[in-house]
mmCIF file of C-alpha atoms in Angstrom:
data_model
loop_
_atom_site.group_PDB
_atom_site.id
_atom_site.type_symbol
_atom_site.label_atom_id
_atom_site.label_comp_id
_atom_site.label_asym_id
_atom_site.label_seq_id
_atom_site.Cartn_x
_atom_site.Cartn_y
_atom_site.Cartn_z
ATOM 1 C CA MET M 1 46.720 7.710 -46.464
ATOM 2 C CA TRP M 2 48.001 10.543 -44.229
ATOM 3 C CA VAL M 3 44.760 12.453 -44.762
ATOM 4 C CA VAL M 4 42.718 9.473 -43.563
ATOM 5 C CA LEU M 5 45.052 8.919 -40.611
ATOM 6 C CA TYR M 6 44.829 12.594 -39.656
ATOM 7 C CA LYS M 7 41.051 12.573 -39.964
ATOM 8 C CA TYR M 8 40.612 9.693 -37.525
ATOM 9 C CA LEU M 9 43.404 10.659 -35.129
ATOM 10 C CA ALA M 10 40.870 12.612 -33.048
ATOM 11 C CA TYR M 11 39.257 9.294 -32.092
ATOM 12 C CA ILE M 12 42.512 8.350 -30.363
ATOM 13 C CA ILE M 13 43.841 11.671 -29.092
ATOM 14 C CA PHE M 14 40.822 12.905 -27.154
ATOM 15 C CA PRO M 15 39.890 9.688 -25.329
ATOM 16 C CA ALA M 16 43.587 9.295 -24.463
ATOM 17 C CA THR M 17 43.632 12.888 -23.213
ATOM 18 C CA ALA M 18 40.577 12.242 -21.035
ATOM 19 C CA LEU M 19 42.203 9.072 -19.692
ATOM 20 C CA LEU M 20 45.441 10.864 -18.841
ATOM 21 C CA ILE M 21 43.654 13.793 -17.178
ATOM 22 C CA SER M 22 41.392 11.476 -15.177
ATOM 23 C CA CYS M 23 44.379 9.432 -13.980
ATOM 24 C CA LEU M 24 46.224 12.572 -12.864
ATOM 25 C CA LEU M 25 43.161 14.053 -11.188
ATOM 26 C CA THR M 26 42.349 10.729 -9.501
ATOM 27 C CA MET M 27 45.816 10.708 -7.937
ATOM 28 C CA LEU M 28 45.166 14.271 -6.771
ATOM 29 C CA CYS M 29 41.768 13.247 -5.362
ATOM 30 C CA ILE M 30 43.382 10.406 -3.426
ATOM 31 C CA LYS M 31 45.564 13.002 -1.700
ATOM 32 C CA LEU M 32 42.950 15.771 -1.234
ATOM 33 C CA MET M 33 39.634 14.025 -0.558
ATOM 34 C CA PRO M 34 40.535 12.734 2.937
ATOM 35 C CA ALA M 35 41.192 16.351 3.995
ATOM 36 C CA LEU M 36 37.597 17.153 2.957
ATOM 37 C CA GLY M 37 36.193 14.226 4.946
ATOM 38 C CA LEU M 38 35.497 12.157 1.823
ATOM 39 C CA VAL M 39 36.709 8.787 3.098
ATOM 40 C CA ALA M 40 34.959 5.417 3.299
ATOM 41 C CA GLY M 41 36.024 3.526 6.373
ATOM 42 C CA PRO M 42 36.223 -0.249 6.613
ATOM 43 C CA GLY M 43 33.232 -2.175 7.865
ATOM 44 C CA GLY M 44 29.510 -1.780 7.450
ATOM 45 C CA ARG M 45 28.458 -1.795 3.823
ATOM 46 C CA HIS M 46 32.007 -1.120 2.619
ATOM 47 C CA ILE M 47 34.360 -3.907 1.598
ATOM 48 C CA HIS M 48 37.613 -1.993 2.083
ATOM 49 C CA ALA M 49 40.222 -3.262 4.494
ATOM 50 C CA LYS M 50 41.494 0.291 5.146
ATOM 51 C CA PRO M 51 40.102 3.831 4.787
ATOM 52 C CA THR M 52 39.532 4.645 1.101
ATOM 53 C CA PRO M 53 39.073 8.134 -0.408
ATOM 54 C CA LYS M 54 35.725 8.846 -2.072
ATOM 55 C CA GLY M 55 34.797 11.462 -4.673
ATOM 56 C CA GLY M 56 36.806 10.143 -7.624
ATOM 57 C CA GLY M 57 33.846 10.672 -9.957
ATOM 58 C CA LEU M 58 34.738 14.348 -9.874
ATOM 59 C CA ALA M 59 38.096 13.583 -11.526
ATOM 60 C CA ILE M 60 36.424 11.578 -14.268
ATOM 61 C CA ALA M 61 33.808 14.267 -14.930
ATOM 62 C CA ILE M 62 36.386 17.052 -15.121
ATOM 63 C CA ALA M 63 38.531 14.982 -17.481
ATOM 64 C CA PHE M 64 35.541 14.286 -19.725
ATOM 65 C CA PHE M 65 34.571 17.942 -20.027
ATOM 66 C CA VAL M 66 38.151 19.165 -20.505
ATOM 67 C CA ALA M 67 38.631 16.650 -23.336
ATOM 68 C CA TRP M 68 35.265 17.677 -24.812
ATOM 69 C CA MET M 69 36.234 21.370 -24.787
ATOM 70 C CA LEU M 70 39.636 20.601 -26.308
ATOM 71 C CA LEU M 71 37.915 18.621 -29.040
ATOM 72 C CA LEU M 72 35.534 21.462 -29.814
ATOM 73 C CA HIS M 73 38.440 23.880 -30.210
ATOM 74 C CA SER M 74 40.597 21.523 -32.233
ATOM 75 C CA PRO M 75 41.237 21.392 -35.985
ATOM 76 C CA TRP M 76 38.907 18.377 -36.244
ATOM 77 C CA ASN M 77 35.864 20.520 -36.961
ATOM 78 C CA TYR M 78 33.679 17.653 -38.186
ATOM 79 C CA PHE M 79 32.557 17.154 -34.572
ATOM 80 C CA ILE M 80 31.137 20.657 -34.244
ATOM 81 C CA GLY M 81 27.719 19.852 -35.714
ATOM 82 C CA THR M 82 26.970 17.236 -33.075
ATOM 83 C CA MET M 83 28.275 19.171 -30.092
ATOM 84 C CA LYS M 84 26.725 22.617 -30.164
ATOM 85 C CA SER M 85 27.295 24.886 -27.201
ATOM 86 C CA ASP M 86 23.661 24.764 -26.038
ATOM 87 C CA ILE M 87 23.858 20.964 -25.816
ATOM 88 C CA ILE M 88 27.168 21.174 -23.948
ATOM 89 C CA THR M 89 25.693 23.688 -21.518
ATOM 90 C CA LYS M 90 22.641 21.531 -20.790
ATOM 91 C CA VAL M 91 24.701 18.354 -20.379
ATOM 92 C CA ALA M 92 27.264 20.179 -18.227
ATOM 93 C CA LEU M 93 24.533 21.551 -15.951
ATOM 94 C CA ALA M 94 22.894 18.139 -15.569
ATOM 95 C CA ALA M 95 26.287 16.487 -14.979
ATOM 96 C CA SER M 96 27.127 19.161 -12.403
ATOM 97 C CA LEU M 97 23.916 18.367 -10.523
ATOM 98 C CA ILE M 98 24.776 14.653 -10.560
ATOM 99 C CA ILE M 99 28.309 15.408 -9.325
ATOM 100 C CA ILE M 100 27.020 17.669 -6.534
ATOM 101 C CA LEU M 101 24.549 15.005 -5.435
ATOM 102 C CA GLY M 102 27.322 12.384 -5.497
ATOM 103 C CA ILE M 103 29.724 14.519 -3.458
ATOM 104 C CA ILE M 104 27.021 15.320 -0.903
ATOM 105 C CA ASP M 105 26.301 11.609 -0.640
ATOM 106 C CA ASP M 106 30.015 10.786 -0.352
ATOM 107 C CA ARG M 107 30.433 13.361 2.403
ATOM 108 C CA PHE M 108 27.240 12.846 4.407
ATOM 109 C CA ASP M 109 26.028 9.338 3.396
ATOM 110 C CA ILE M 110 22.510 10.541 2.609
ATOM 111 C CA ARG M 111 19.640 8.078 2.702
ATOM 112 C CA ALA M 112 18.631 6.246 -0.463
ATOM 113 C CA ARG M 113 15.204 7.907 -0.684
ATOM 114 C CA TYR M 114 16.797 11.388 -0.695
ATOM 115 C CA LYS M 115 19.283 10.353 -3.364
ATOM 116 C CA LEU M 116 16.369 9.023 -5.424
ATOM 117 C CA ILE M 117 14.483 12.310 -5.001
ATOM 118 C CA GLY M 118 17.607 14.178 -6.127
ATOM 119 C CA GLN M 119 17.993 11.895 -9.142
ATOM 120 C CA VAL M 120 14.353 12.365 -10.130
ATOM 121 C CA PHE M 121 14.847 16.128 -9.842
ATOM 122 C CA ILE M 122 17.882 15.862 -12.161
ATOM 123 C CA GLY M 123 15.824 13.810 -14.626
ATOM 124 C CA LEU M 124 13.063 16.435 -14.541
ATOM 125 C CA PHE M 125 15.652 19.174 -15.040
ATOM 126 C CA CYS M 126 16.967 17.329 -18.105
ATOM 127 C CA TRP M 127 13.494 16.872 -19.552
ATOM 128 C CA TYR M 128 12.546 20.484 -18.926
ATOM 129 C CA SER M 129 15.795 21.764 -20.493
ATOM 130 C CA GLY M 130 15.261 19.708 -23.665
ATOM 131 C CA ILE M 131 17.351 16.606 -22.969
ATOM 132 C CA LYS M 132 14.506 14.161 -23.449
ATOM 133 C CA TYR M 133 13.021 11.285 -25.354
ATOM 134 C CA VAL M 134 10.550 12.498 -27.955
ATOM 135 C CA ASP M 135 10.036 9.130 -29.619
ATOM 136 C CA VAL M 136 10.727 5.477 -28.894
ATOM 137 C CA PHE M 137 11.122 3.067 -31.814
ATOM 138 C CA GLY M 138 9.672 5.736 -34.090
ATOM 139 C CA VAL M 139 6.551 6.245 -31.974
ATOM 140 C CA GLN M 140 6.080 9.878 -30.948
ATOM 141 C CA LEU M 141 5.663 10.371 -27.207
ATOM 142 C CA ASN M 142 3.292 12.879 -25.655
ATOM 143 C CA GLY M 143 4.664 15.253 -22.988
ATOM 144 C CA ILE M 144 3.826 13.172 -19.931
ATOM 145 C CA LEU M 145 5.067 9.892 -21.402
ATOM 146 C CA SER M 146 8.205 11.637 -22.676
ATOM 147 C CA CYS M 147 8.838 12.993 -19.171
ATOM 148 C CA ILE M 148 8.273 9.626 -17.474
ATOM 149 C CA ILE M 149 10.543 7.722 -19.874
ATOM 150 C CA THR M 150 13.252 10.406 -19.728
ATOM 151 C CA VAL M 151 13.278 10.531 -15.920
ATOM 152 C CA PHE M 152 13.174 6.725 -15.659
ATOM 153 C CA TRP M 153 16.085 6.410 -18.097
ATOM 154 C CA ILE M 154 18.243 9.012 -16.352
ATOM 155 C CA VAL M 155 17.586 7.645 -12.848
ATOM 156 C CA GLY M 156 18.189 4.122 -14.129
ATOM 157 C CA PHE M 157 21.414 5.139 -15.844
ATOM 158 C CA ILE M 158 22.754 6.897 -12.733
ATOM 159 C CA ASN M 159 22.019 3.858 -10.582
ATOM 160 C CA ALA M 160 23.306 1.364 -13.155
ATOM 161 C CA PHE M 161 26.587 3.257 -13.304
ATOM 162 C CA ASN M 162 26.816 3.297 -9.496
ATOM 163 C CA PHE M 163 26.032 -0.419 -9.349
ATOM 164 C CA ILE M 164 28.605 -1.353 -11.988
ATOM 165 C CA ASP M 165 31.176 0.983 -10.493
ATOM 166 C CA GLY M 166 30.761 -0.590 -7.080
ATOM 167 C CA MET M 167 29.915 2.710 -5.410
ATOM 168 C CA ASP M 168 26.873 3.652 -3.418
#
């Protein structure tokens, strides 16, 4: 019983670690982001009644990657096969580009068309670096179709997350 409990403990420890880190970093962001000009004022397209710090996605991203690195260097080595360092590097680079685009948008309120261009660029970067769809429902995709579906999926995912999260 203890062996089974130990084996599956990673499924509790690392998400809890990410949650704790993101909560702590979010509190830090609330204090620091206004000093960097990352504040959404009331009015316009915002629904806040008072100035609200922006840029909290950075806290969540850092927490995710810290928990991921801790997991990779933990005694639960059965995760290693699915999280090789080249995959981590590619995902981290793509995530960094998304974070940079988000912070630039939070700071300068860039127009939607420029955000979309940036998101398409990130999707193309992912496809080019090997993060791509090669088949859909068992049907092999040629290069162009693979690129289109990959970029569409990534841009759609970024915008779906922003829509659900209530952020621009």
